[in-house]
Amino acid sequence: MFDNFWFHVEYGMNHVLDINGYDHVLFLIVLAVPYLFKDWKRVLLLVTVFTLGHTLSLILAAYNVVSVNGELVEFLIPITILIVALFNVFTAGKGAQKEKVGVLFFSTLFFGLVHGLGFAREFRMLVGQSDNKFITLLEFALGIELAQIIIVFVVLFLGYIIQTVFRFSKRDWVMVLSAIVVGLVIPMIIGSDFLA
């Protein structure tokens, strides 16, 4: 029982931390980079909202409520990352993350739904004909949440070091990191099978 629990939690963590599927990490970087440690409650809430969206689409897929074009989803995932990264570039240093909480939360929830759909096929294979899909889903979601918290902590910690030790301005840190992410996702969008 515990072995199963830990397997699913670990599976969720590996899903986020998978070096070959680094789109999840890129999204978390651009989501967290505008914030400081003192904003940890807001960041944690955003991460949890993302996990909720991700889990909701997995529930819908596991119970065959939705079925979407995999190529379209794989195209939309880097688009969502690009949108948040560009938002950061254009609003860096303007405190935009403090305002429009609703817009940020709803877009994060939507992006969570999109990212979850991207993993739906693999997740369906994991749960198969299991009787307790929902329990598996919760254990998997816990793994995702834990891995996301680790990544966000690393981003906030690096931001702290860069801004205090190396005296980077917050604006420059947000712009540089977001611009790097833009540079990484554009080839993902161009190389998408959806556009082929």
Short mmCIF file of N, CA and C in Angstrom, two decimals:
data_model
loop_
_atom_site.label_atom_id
_atom_site.label_comp_id
_atom_site.label_asym_id
_atom_site.label_seq_id
_atom_site.Cartn_x
_atom_site.Cartn_y
_atom_site.Cartn_z
N MET A 1 0.84 -1.20 0.00
CA MET A 1 0.00 0.00 0.00
C MET A 1 0.88 1.26 0.00
N PHE A 2 1.83 1.31 0.97
CA PHE A 2 2.71 2.48 1.05
C PHE A 2 3.63 2.54 -0.17
N ASP A 3 4.07 1.37 -0.65
CA ASP A 3 4.92 1.31 -1.84
C ASP A 3 4.20 1.93 -3.04
N ASN A 4 2.93 1.59 -3.16
CA ASN A 4 2.11 2.14 -4.23
C ASN A 4 1.98 3.64 -4.11
N PHE A 5 1.70 4.09 -2.89
CA PHE A 5 1.56 5.52 -2.61
C PHE A 5 2.84 6.25 -3.02
N TRP A 6 3.98 5.75 -2.56
CA TRP A 6 5.24 6.43 -2.84
C TRP A 6 5.58 6.37 -4.33
N PHE A 7 5.22 5.26 -5.00
CA PHE A 7 5.46 5.13 -6.44
C PHE A 7 4.74 6.24 -7.19
N HIS A 8 3.47 6.49 -6.84
CA HIS A 8 2.68 7.51 -7.54
C HIS A 8 3.17 8.92 -7.21
N VAL A 9 3.56 9.15 -5.95
CA VAL A 9 4.09 10.46 -5.56
C VAL A 9 5.39 10.72 -6.34
N GLU A 10 6.25 9.70 -6.36
CA GLU A 10 7.53 9.82 -7.07
C GLU A 10 7.31 10.02 -8.57
N TYR A 11 6.32 9.34 -9.10
CA TYR A 11 5.98 9.45 -10.52
C TYR A 11 5.58 10.90 -10.84
N GLY A 12 4.79 11.48 -9.94
CA GLY A 12 4.37 12.88 -10.10
C GLY A 12 5.57 13.82 -10.05
N MET A 13 6.47 13.56 -9.11
CA MET A 13 7.67 14.40 -8.98
C MET A 13 8.54 14.27 -10.23
N ASN A 14 8.71 13.05 -10.69
CA ASN A 14 9.54 12.82 -11.89
C ASN A 14 8.93 13.45 -13.13
N HIS A 15 7.59 13.49 -13.17
CA HIS A 15 6.91 14.12 -14.30
C HIS A 15 7.32 15.59 -14.42
N VAL A 16 7.41 16.27 -13.29
CA VAL A 16 7.78 17.68 -13.28
C VAL A 16 9.28 17.86 -13.51
N LEU A 17 10.08 17.01 -12.86
CA LEU A 17 11.53 17.19 -12.88
C LEU A 17 12.22 16.50 -14.06
N ASP A 18 11.44 15.88 -14.95
CA ASP A 18 12.00 15.16 -16.10
C ASP A 18 12.77 16.13 -17.00
N ILE A 19 14.05 15.87 -17.19
CA ILE A 19 14.91 16.77 -17.97
C ILE A 19 14.50 16.80 -19.44
N ASN A 20 13.86 15.73 -19.92
CA ASN A 20 13.41 15.70 -21.31
C ASN A 20 12.10 16.45 -21.52
N GLY A 21 11.35 16.62 -20.45
CA GLY A 21 10.09 17.34 -20.55
C GLY A 21 10.18 18.61 -19.72
N TYR A 22 11.18 19.43 -20.03
CA TYR A 22 11.47 20.59 -19.17
C TYR A 22 10.48 21.74 -19.34
N ASP A 23 9.45 21.57 -20.18
CA ASP A 23 8.47 22.63 -20.36
C ASP A 23 7.78 23.00 -19.03
N HIS A 24 7.55 21.99 -18.20
CA HIS A 24 6.91 22.21 -16.90
C HIS A 24 7.78 23.12 -16.02
N VAL A 25 9.08 22.83 -16.03
CA VAL A 25 10.04 23.62 -15.24
C VAL A 25 10.10 25.05 -15.77
N LEU A 26 10.10 25.20 -17.10
CA LEU A 26 10.14 26.54 -17.70
C LEU A 26 8.92 27.36 -17.27
N PHE A 27 7.76 26.70 -17.26
CA PHE A 27 6.55 27.42 -16.85
C PHE A 27 6.67 27.88 -15.40
N LEU A 28 7.17 27.00 -14.54
CA LEU A 28 7.32 27.37 -13.12
C LEU A 28 8.33 28.49 -12.93
N ILE A 29 9.38 28.49 -13.74
CA ILE A 29 10.39 29.56 -13.65
C ILE A 29 9.74 30.91 -13.95
N VAL A 30 9.01 30.98 -15.08
CA VAL A 30 8.41 32.28 -15.44
C VAL A 30 7.27 32.66 -14.50
N LEU A 31 6.65 31.68 -13.89
CA LEU A 31 5.58 31.96 -12.92
C LEU A 31 6.16 32.56 -11.64
N ALA A 32 7.31 32.02 -11.20
CA ALA A 32 7.88 32.41 -9.91
C ALA A 32 8.87 33.57 -9.96
N VAL A 33 9.50 33.80 -11.10
CA VAL A 33 10.61 34.76 -11.16
C VAL A 33 10.25 36.19 -10.73
N PRO A 34 9.02 36.68 -10.94
CA PRO A 34 8.74 38.06 -10.51
C PRO A 34 8.62 38.23 -8.99
N TYR A 35 8.66 37.14 -8.24
CA TYR A 35 8.39 37.21 -6.81
C TYR A 35 9.64 37.07 -5.95
N LEU A 36 9.48 37.51 -4.69
CA LEU A 36 10.55 37.38 -3.69
C LEU A 36 10.07 36.42 -2.61
N PHE A 37 10.99 36.06 -1.71
CA PHE A 37 10.62 35.14 -0.62
C PHE A 37 9.43 35.65 0.19
N LYS A 38 9.36 36.97 0.37
CA LYS A 38 8.26 37.51 1.19
C LYS A 38 6.88 37.29 0.52
N ASP A 39 6.90 37.00 -0.78
CA ASP A 39 5.64 36.73 -1.51
C ASP A 39 5.30 35.25 -1.54
N TRP A 40 5.95 34.45 -0.69
CA TRP A 40 5.82 32.99 -0.79
C TRP A 40 4.38 32.50 -0.75
N LYS A 41 3.50 33.18 0.00
CA LYS A 41 2.10 32.72 0.08
C LYS A 41 1.42 32.81 -1.29
N ARG A 42 1.66 33.93 -1.96
CA ARG A 42 1.05 34.11 -3.28
C ARG A 42 1.62 33.10 -4.27
N VAL A 43 2.93 32.89 -4.22
CA VAL A 43 3.57 31.93 -5.14
C VAL A 43 3.03 30.53 -4.88
N LEU A 44 2.94 30.16 -3.61
CA LEU A 44 2.43 28.83 -3.24
C LEU A 44 0.99 28.66 -3.74
N LEU A 45 0.20 29.71 -3.60
CA LEU A 45 -1.19 29.67 -4.08
C LEU A 45 -1.24 29.49 -5.60
N LEU A 46 -0.38 30.22 -6.32
CA LEU A 46 -0.32 30.09 -7.78
C LEU A 46 0.07 28.67 -8.19
N VAL A 47 1.08 28.14 -7.52
CA VAL A 47 1.54 26.77 -7.82
C VAL A 47 0.42 25.77 -7.57
N THR A 48 -0.31 25.95 -6.47
CA THR A 48 -1.41 25.05 -6.12
C THR A 48 -2.55 25.17 -7.13
N VAL A 49 -2.83 26.39 -7.58
CA VAL A 49 -3.87 26.60 -8.60
C VAL A 49 -3.46 25.88 -9.89
N PHE A 50 -2.17 25.95 -10.24
CA PHE A 50 -1.66 25.25 -11.42
C PHE A 50 -1.86 23.74 -11.25
N THR A 51 -1.51 23.22 -10.06
CA THR A 51 -1.69 21.78 -9.79
C THR A 51 -3.16 21.39 -9.90
N LEU A 52 -4.05 22.25 -9.39
CA LEU A 52 -5.49 21.96 -9.48
C LEU A 52 -5.94 21.84 -10.93
N GLY A 53 -5.50 22.78 -11.76
CA GLY A 53 -5.85 22.73 -13.18
C GLY A 53 -5.31 21.47 -13.83
N HIS A 54 -4.06 21.16 -13.52
CA HIS A 54 -3.37 19.98 -14.06
C HIS A 54 -4.14 18.71 -13.65
N THR A 55 -4.51 18.64 -12.37
CA THR A 55 -5.20 17.46 -11.84
C THR A 55 -6.61 17.34 -12.42
N LEU A 56 -7.28 18.48 -12.58
CA LEU A 56 -8.63 18.47 -13.14
C LEU A 56 -8.64 17.88 -14.54
N SER A 57 -7.67 18.29 -15.37
CA SER A 57 -7.66 17.72 -16.72
C SER A 57 -7.30 16.24 -16.71
N LEU A 58 -6.48 15.82 -15.75
CA LEU A 58 -6.17 14.38 -15.65
C LEU A 58 -7.40 13.59 -15.21
N ILE A 59 -8.21 14.16 -14.31
CA ILE A 59 -9.46 13.50 -13.88
C ILE A 59 -10.37 13.34 -15.10
N LEU A 60 -10.54 14.43 -15.86
CA LEU A 60 -11.41 14.39 -17.04
C LEU A 60 -10.92 13.38 -18.06
N ALA A 61 -9.59 13.27 -18.20
CA ALA A 61 -9.02 12.31 -19.16
C ALA A 61 -9.12 10.88 -18.63
N ALA A 62 -8.81 10.69 -17.35
CA ALA A 62 -8.82 9.33 -16.76
C ALA A 62 -10.21 8.70 -16.82
N TYR A 63 -11.23 9.54 -16.68
CA TYR A 63 -12.61 9.04 -16.72
C TYR A 63 -13.24 9.21 -18.10
N ASN A 64 -12.38 9.46 -19.11
CA ASN A 64 -12.81 9.59 -20.51
C ASN A 64 -13.89 10.64 -20.74
N VAL A 65 -13.82 11.73 -19.98
CA VAL A 65 -14.78 12.82 -20.17
C VAL A 65 -14.32 13.69 -21.34
N VAL A 66 -13.00 13.89 -21.44
CA VAL A 66 -12.46 14.68 -22.55
C VAL A 66 -11.40 13.87 -23.29
N SER A 67 -11.30 14.19 -24.55
CA SER A 67 -10.23 13.63 -25.37
C SER A 67 -9.83 14.74 -26.34
N VAL A 68 -8.55 15.10 -26.32
CA VAL A 68 -8.13 16.21 -27.18
C VAL A 68 -7.00 15.79 -28.09
N ASN A 69 -6.82 16.60 -29.11
CA ASN A 69 -5.75 16.38 -30.08
C ASN A 69 -4.40 16.62 -29.38
N GLY A 70 -3.60 15.56 -29.27
CA GLY A 70 -2.30 15.63 -28.59
C GLY A 70 -1.37 16.65 -29.20
N GLU A 71 -1.38 16.76 -30.54
CA GLU A 71 -0.50 17.72 -31.22
C GLU A 71 -0.88 19.15 -30.88
N LEU A 72 -2.19 19.41 -30.78
CA LEU A 72 -2.65 20.75 -30.43
C LEU A 72 -2.19 21.11 -29.01
N VAL A 73 -2.34 20.17 -28.07
CA VAL A 73 -1.93 20.42 -26.69
C VAL A 73 -0.42 20.64 -26.61
N GLU A 74 0.34 19.81 -27.31
CA GLU A 74 1.80 19.96 -27.31
C GLU A 74 2.23 21.30 -27.91
N PHE A 75 1.40 21.87 -28.76
CA PHE A 75 1.65 23.19 -29.34
C PHE A 75 1.27 24.28 -28.33
N LEU A 76 0.15 24.07 -27.63
CA LEU A 76 -0.34 25.08 -26.69
C LEU A 76 0.54 25.23 -25.44
N ILE A 77 1.18 24.13 -25.01
CA ILE A 77 2.00 24.19 -23.80
C ILE A 77 3.11 25.25 -23.92
N PRO A 78 3.96 25.20 -24.98
CA PRO A 78 4.97 26.26 -25.07
C PRO A 78 4.37 27.64 -25.30
N ILE A 79 3.18 27.71 -25.91
CA ILE A 79 2.51 29.00 -26.09
C ILE A 79 2.19 29.61 -24.72
N THR A 80 1.69 28.77 -23.79
CA THR A 80 1.35 29.28 -22.44
C THR A 80 2.61 29.79 -21.74
N ILE A 81 3.72 29.09 -21.93
CA ILE A 81 4.98 29.52 -21.31
C ILE A 81 5.42 30.85 -21.92
N LEU A 82 5.31 30.96 -23.24
CA LEU A 82 5.69 32.18 -23.95
C LEU A 82 4.87 33.37 -23.47
N ILE A 83 3.56 33.18 -23.29
CA ILE A 83 2.68 34.26 -22.84
C ILE A 83 3.13 34.79 -21.48
N VAL A 84 3.39 33.88 -20.53
CA VAL A 84 3.79 34.31 -19.19
C VAL A 84 5.17 34.97 -19.23
N ALA A 85 6.10 34.40 -20.02
CA ALA A 85 7.45 34.97 -20.13
C ALA A 85 7.39 36.38 -20.72
N LEU A 86 6.60 36.56 -21.78
CA LEU A 86 6.49 37.89 -22.40
C LEU A 86 5.79 38.87 -21.46
N PHE A 87 4.80 38.39 -20.73
CA PHE A 87 4.13 39.23 -19.72
C PHE A 87 5.17 39.74 -18.72
N ASN A 88 6.07 38.85 -18.28
CA ASN A 88 7.13 39.24 -17.35
C ASN A 88 8.06 40.28 -17.96
N VAL A 89 8.46 40.05 -19.23
CA VAL A 89 9.39 40.98 -19.89
C VAL A 89 8.77 42.37 -19.98
N PHE A 90 7.49 42.44 -20.36
CA PHE A 90 6.85 43.75 -20.55
C PHE A 90 6.40 44.41 -19.25
N THR A 91 6.32 43.64 -18.17
CA THR A 91 5.85 44.23 -16.91
C THR A 91 6.93 44.22 -15.83
N ALA A 92 8.15 43.80 -16.19
CA ALA A 92 9.23 43.71 -15.19
C ALA A 92 9.43 45.05 -14.51
N GLY A 93 9.44 45.03 -13.19
CA GLY A 93 9.67 46.25 -12.42
C GLY A 93 8.46 47.15 -12.30
N LYS A 94 7.33 46.74 -12.89
CA LYS A 94 6.12 47.59 -12.84
C LYS A 94 5.14 47.13 -11.77
N GLY A 95 5.49 46.04 -11.06
CA GLY A 95 4.61 45.57 -9.98
C GLY A 95 3.29 45.00 -10.48
N ALA A 96 3.25 44.57 -11.74
CA ALA A 96 1.99 44.06 -12.32
C ALA A 96 1.52 42.80 -11.61
N GLN A 97 2.46 42.06 -11.00
CA GLN A 97 2.08 40.81 -10.33
C GLN A 97 1.25 41.09 -9.07
N LYS A 98 1.33 42.32 -8.58
CA LYS A 98 0.56 42.68 -7.39
C LYS A 98 -0.90 42.93 -7.75
N GLU A 99 -1.11 43.40 -8.97
CA GLU A 99 -2.47 43.72 -9.41
C GLU A 99 -3.08 42.53 -10.15
N LYS A 100 -4.32 42.72 -10.55
CA LYS A 100 -5.00 41.74 -11.40
C LYS A 100 -4.80 40.29 -10.93
N VAL A 101 -5.00 40.07 -9.65
CA VAL A 101 -4.82 38.73 -9.09
C VAL A 101 -5.71 37.74 -9.81
N GLY A 102 -6.95 38.13 -10.07
CA GLY A 102 -7.90 37.25 -10.74
C GLY A 102 -7.41 36.76 -12.08
N VAL A 103 -6.90 37.69 -12.90
CA VAL A 103 -6.40 37.35 -14.23
C VAL A 103 -5.26 36.34 -14.11
N LEU A 104 -4.33 36.62 -13.20
CA LEU A 104 -3.17 35.74 -13.00
C LEU A 104 -3.60 34.35 -12.55
N PHE A 105 -4.55 34.29 -11.62
CA PHE A 105 -4.99 32.99 -11.10
C PHE A 105 -5.76 32.20 -12.15
N PHE A 106 -6.63 32.89 -12.89
CA PHE A 106 -7.41 32.19 -13.92
C PHE A 106 -6.51 31.72 -15.06
N SER A 107 -5.54 32.56 -15.43
CA SER A 107 -4.64 32.13 -16.51
C SER A 107 -3.78 30.96 -16.04
N THR A 108 -3.36 30.98 -14.77
CA THR A 108 -2.56 29.88 -14.22
C THR A 108 -3.39 28.59 -14.18
N LEU A 109 -4.66 28.72 -13.80
CA LEU A 109 -5.56 27.56 -13.78
C LEU A 109 -5.73 27.00 -15.19
N PHE A 110 -5.94 27.89 -16.15
CA PHE A 110 -6.11 27.48 -17.55
C PHE A 110 -4.84 26.78 -18.06
N PHE A 111 -3.68 27.37 -17.75
CA PHE A 111 -2.42 26.78 -18.19
C PHE A 111 -2.20 25.41 -17.53
N GLY A 112 -2.64 25.28 -16.29
CA GLY A 112 -2.59 23.99 -15.60
C GLY A 112 -3.43 22.95 -16.33
N LEU A 113 -4.62 23.37 -16.77
CA LEU A 113 -5.50 22.47 -17.54
C LEU A 113 -4.81 22.01 -18.82
N VAL A 114 -4.20 22.96 -19.53
CA VAL A 114 -3.52 22.65 -20.79
C VAL A 114 -2.36 21.68 -20.56
N HIS A 115 -1.53 21.98 -19.55
CA HIS A 115 -0.38 21.13 -19.25
C HIS A 115 -0.84 19.72 -18.82
N GLY A 116 -1.93 19.65 -18.08
CA GLY A 116 -2.47 18.35 -17.66
C GLY A 116 -2.93 17.52 -18.85
N LEU A 117 -3.56 18.19 -19.81
CA LEU A 117 -4.01 17.49 -21.02
C LEU A 117 -2.83 16.92 -21.79
N GLY A 118 -1.70 17.61 -21.71
CA GLY A 118 -0.50 17.14 -22.39
C GLY A 118 0.02 15.83 -21.81
N PHE A 119 -0.33 15.57 -20.57
CA PHE A 119 0.15 14.35 -19.90
C PHE A 119 -0.94 13.28 -19.81
N ALA A 120 -2.14 13.63 -20.26
CA ALA A 120 -3.31 12.75 -20.07
C ALA A 120 -3.13 11.34 -20.63
N ARG A 121 -2.54 11.25 -21.83
CA ARG A 121 -2.40 9.95 -22.47
C ARG A 121 -1.51 9.02 -21.62
N GLU A 122 -0.38 9.54 -21.20
CA GLU A 122 0.54 8.73 -20.38
C GLU A 122 -0.11 8.37 -19.04
N PHE A 123 -0.85 9.32 -18.48
CA PHE A 123 -1.50 9.06 -17.18
C PHE A 123 -2.55 7.97 -17.31
N ARG A 124 -3.30 7.97 -18.43
CA ARG A 124 -4.31 6.93 -18.66
C ARG A 124 -3.67 5.55 -18.66
N MET A 125 -2.47 5.47 -19.24
CA MET A 125 -1.75 4.18 -19.26
C MET A 125 -1.32 3.79 -17.84
N LEU A 126 -0.95 4.78 -17.04
CA LEU A 126 -0.53 4.52 -15.65
C LEU A 126 -1.67 3.94 -14.83
N VAL A 127 -2.86 4.55 -14.93
CA VAL A 127 -3.98 4.07 -14.10
C VAL A 127 -4.68 2.87 -14.72
N GLY A 128 -4.61 2.76 -16.06
CA GLY A 128 -5.22 1.61 -16.74
C GLY A 128 -6.67 1.43 -16.34
N GLN A 129 -7.00 0.21 -15.97
CA GLN A 129 -8.37 -0.11 -15.55
C GLN A 129 -8.49 -0.11 -14.03
N SER A 130 -7.57 0.55 -13.36
CA SER A 130 -7.53 0.58 -11.90
C SER A 130 -8.88 1.00 -11.29
N ASP A 131 -9.22 0.37 -10.17
CA ASP A 131 -10.47 0.70 -9.48
C ASP A 131 -10.36 2.01 -8.71
N ASN A 132 -9.14 2.31 -8.28
CA ASN A 132 -8.99 3.53 -7.46
C ASN A 132 -8.19 4.60 -8.21
N LYS A 133 -8.70 4.98 -9.38
CA LYS A 133 -8.04 6.01 -10.19
C LYS A 133 -7.90 7.31 -9.41
N PHE A 134 -8.94 7.62 -8.65
CA PHE A 134 -8.96 8.91 -7.94
C PHE A 134 -7.83 8.98 -6.91
N ILE A 135 -7.61 7.90 -6.16
CA ILE A 135 -6.54 7.85 -5.16
C ILE A 135 -5.18 7.99 -5.86
N THR A 136 -5.02 7.26 -6.95
CA THR A 136 -3.79 7.35 -7.74
C THR A 136 -3.55 8.79 -8.18
N LEU A 137 -4.63 9.43 -8.62
CA LEU A 137 -4.57 10.81 -9.08
C LEU A 137 -4.12 11.76 -7.98
N LEU A 138 -4.67 11.57 -6.78
CA LEU A 138 -4.31 12.43 -5.64
C LEU A 138 -2.85 12.24 -5.26
N GLU A 139 -2.39 10.99 -5.28
CA GLU A 139 -0.99 10.71 -4.94
C GLU A 139 -0.06 11.33 -5.98
N PHE A 140 -0.46 11.22 -7.24
CA PHE A 140 0.31 11.80 -8.34
C PHE A 140 0.35 13.32 -8.20
N ALA A 141 -0.81 13.92 -7.89
CA ALA A 141 -0.90 15.38 -7.72
C ALA A 141 -0.02 15.86 -6.57
N LEU A 142 0.06 15.06 -5.51
CA LEU A 142 0.93 15.40 -4.38
C LEU A 142 2.38 15.46 -4.84
N GLY A 143 2.78 14.48 -5.65
CA GLY A 143 4.14 14.47 -6.20
C GLY A 143 4.41 15.68 -7.06
N ILE A 144 3.44 16.06 -7.88
CA ILE A 144 3.58 17.24 -8.73
C ILE A 144 3.75 18.50 -7.87
N GLU A 145 2.90 18.61 -6.86
CA GLU A 145 2.95 19.78 -5.98
C GLU A 145 4.31 19.88 -5.27
N LEU A 146 4.80 18.75 -4.75
CA LEU A 146 6.09 18.75 -4.05
C LEU A 146 7.22 19.18 -4.98
N ALA A 147 7.25 18.62 -6.19
CA ALA A 147 8.30 18.97 -7.15
C ALA A 147 8.21 20.45 -7.54
N GLN A 148 6.98 20.95 -7.71
CA GLN A 148 6.80 22.35 -8.08
C GLN A 148 7.28 23.28 -6.96
N ILE A 149 7.01 22.90 -5.73
CA ILE A 149 7.46 23.72 -4.59
C ILE A 149 8.99 23.76 -4.56
N ILE A 150 9.63 22.63 -4.84
CA ILE A 150 11.10 22.57 -4.87
C ILE A 150 11.64 23.53 -5.94
N ILE A 151 11.07 23.47 -7.14
CA ILE A 151 11.54 24.32 -8.24
C ILE A 151 11.33 25.79 -7.91
N VAL A 152 10.14 26.13 -7.41
CA VAL A 152 9.83 27.51 -7.07
C VAL A 152 10.78 28.01 -5.98
N PHE A 153 11.06 27.16 -4.99
CA PHE A 153 12.00 27.54 -3.93
C PHE A 153 13.37 27.85 -4.53
N VAL A 154 13.82 27.01 -5.47
CA VAL A 154 15.12 27.22 -6.12
C VAL A 154 15.12 28.55 -6.87
N VAL A 155 14.03 28.84 -7.60
CA VAL A 155 13.94 30.10 -8.36
C VAL A 155 13.97 31.30 -7.41
N LEU A 156 13.20 31.22 -6.31
CA LEU A 156 13.18 32.32 -5.34
C LEU A 156 14.55 32.48 -4.67
N PHE A 157 15.19 31.36 -4.37
CA PHE A 157 16.51 31.38 -3.73
C PHE A 157 17.55 32.00 -4.67
N LEU A 158 17.54 31.57 -5.94
CA LEU A 158 18.47 32.14 -6.92
C LEU A 158 18.22 33.63 -7.10
N GLY A 159 16.95 34.00 -7.14
CA GLY A 159 16.59 35.42 -7.24
C GLY A 159 17.14 36.21 -6.07
N TYR A 160 17.03 35.64 -4.90
CA TYR A 160 17.55 36.29 -3.68
C TYR A 160 19.06 36.48 -3.79
N ILE A 161 19.78 35.42 -4.18
CA ILE A 161 21.24 35.48 -4.31
C ILE A 161 21.65 36.50 -5.37
N ILE A 162 21.02 36.42 -6.54
CA ILE A 162 21.36 37.31 -7.66
C ILE A 162 21.11 38.77 -7.28
N GLN A 163 20.00 39.02 -6.56
CA GLN A 163 19.64 40.40 -6.24
C GLN A 163 20.37 40.95 -5.02
N THR A 164 20.77 40.09 -4.09
CA THR A 164 21.44 40.62 -2.89
C THR A 164 22.97 40.52 -3.00
N VAL A 165 23.47 39.36 -3.42
CA VAL A 165 24.93 39.18 -3.50
C VAL A 165 25.49 39.87 -4.74
N PHE A 166 24.85 39.64 -5.90
CA PHE A 166 25.38 40.19 -7.16
C PHE A 166 24.77 41.53 -7.53
N ARG A 167 23.86 42.02 -6.69
CA ARG A 167 23.27 43.35 -6.85
C ARG A 167 22.55 43.59 -8.18
N PHE A 168 22.01 42.54 -8.75
CA PHE A 168 21.16 42.68 -9.94
C PHE A 168 19.89 43.38 -9.49
N SER A 169 19.32 44.23 -10.32
CA SER A 169 18.02 44.80 -9.95
C SER A 169 16.97 43.71 -10.20
N LYS A 170 15.87 43.79 -9.49
CA LYS A 170 14.80 42.81 -9.66
C LYS A 170 14.32 42.83 -11.11
N ARG A 171 14.19 44.03 -11.66
CA ARG A 171 13.72 44.19 -13.05
C ARG A 171 14.64 43.43 -14.01
N ASP A 172 15.95 43.60 -13.87
CA ASP A 172 16.91 42.94 -14.76
C ASP A 172 16.84 41.42 -14.61
N TRP A 173 16.73 40.96 -13.36
CA TRP A 173 16.66 39.51 -13.10
C TRP A 173 15.44 38.90 -13.78
N VAL A 174 14.28 39.57 -13.63
CA VAL A 174 13.04 39.07 -14.23
C VAL A 174 13.15 39.08 -15.75
N MET A 175 13.69 40.18 -16.30
CA MET A 175 13.79 40.30 -17.76
C MET A 175 14.76 39.28 -18.34
N VAL A 176 15.93 39.12 -17.73
CA VAL A 176 16.94 38.20 -18.25
C VAL A 176 16.43 36.76 -18.23
N LEU A 177 15.91 36.33 -17.08
CA LEU A 177 15.44 34.95 -16.96
C LEU A 177 14.26 34.69 -17.89
N SER A 178 13.33 35.65 -17.97
CA SER A 178 12.16 35.48 -18.84
C SER A 178 12.58 35.45 -20.31
N ALA A 179 13.55 36.29 -20.67
CA ALA A 179 14.03 36.33 -22.05
C ALA A 179 14.71 35.00 -22.42
N ILE A 180 15.46 34.42 -21.48
CA ILE A 180 16.09 33.11 -21.72
C ILE A 180 15.00 32.06 -22.00
N VAL A 181 13.94 32.10 -21.19
CA VAL A 181 12.84 31.14 -21.38
C VAL A 181 12.17 31.36 -22.74
N VAL A 182 11.98 32.63 -23.13
CA VAL A 182 11.41 32.92 -24.46
C VAL A 182 12.28 32.27 -25.54
N GLY A 183 13.59 32.43 -25.39
CA GLY A 183 14.53 31.83 -26.35
C GLY A 183 14.45 30.31 -26.40
N LEU A 184 14.10 29.69 -25.27
CA LEU A 184 14.00 28.23 -25.23
C LEU A 184 12.67 27.71 -25.77
N VAL A 185 11.59 28.49 -25.60
CA VAL A 185 10.28 27.97 -26.04
C VAL A 185 9.97 28.25 -27.51
N ILE A 186 10.58 29.28 -28.09
CA ILE A 186 10.29 29.58 -29.50
C ILE A 186 10.63 28.37 -30.40
N PRO A 187 11.81 27.73 -30.23
CA PRO A 187 12.07 26.53 -31.05
C PRO A 187 11.06 25.40 -30.79
N MET A 188 10.55 25.30 -29.55
CA MET A 188 9.55 24.28 -29.24
C MET A 188 8.27 24.54 -30.04
N ILE A 189 7.91 25.82 -30.15
CA ILE A 189 6.68 26.20 -30.89
C ILE A 189 6.89 25.95 -32.38
N ILE A 190 8.02 26.42 -32.90
CA ILE A 190 8.33 26.27 -34.34
C ILE A 190 8.42 24.78 -34.73
N GLY A 191 9.02 23.98 -33.85
CA GLY A 191 9.20 22.56 -34.15
C GLY A 191 7.99 21.69 -33.85
N SER A 192 6.90 22.32 -33.44
CA SER A 192 5.69 21.56 -33.07
C SER A 192 5.11 20.81 -34.27
N ASP A 193 4.67 19.56 -34.01
CA ASP A 193 4.02 18.74 -35.06
C ASP A 193 2.73 19.40 -35.53
N PHE A 194 2.12 20.20 -34.66
CA PHE A 194 0.84 20.85 -34.99
C PHE A 194 1.03 21.80 -36.17
N LEU A 195 2.20 22.41 -36.26
CA LEU A 195 2.47 23.37 -37.35
C LEU A 195 3.03 22.67 -38.59
N ALA A 196 3.39 21.40 -38.44
CA ALA A 196 4.02 20.69 -39.57
C ALA A 196 3.03 20.43 -40.69
#
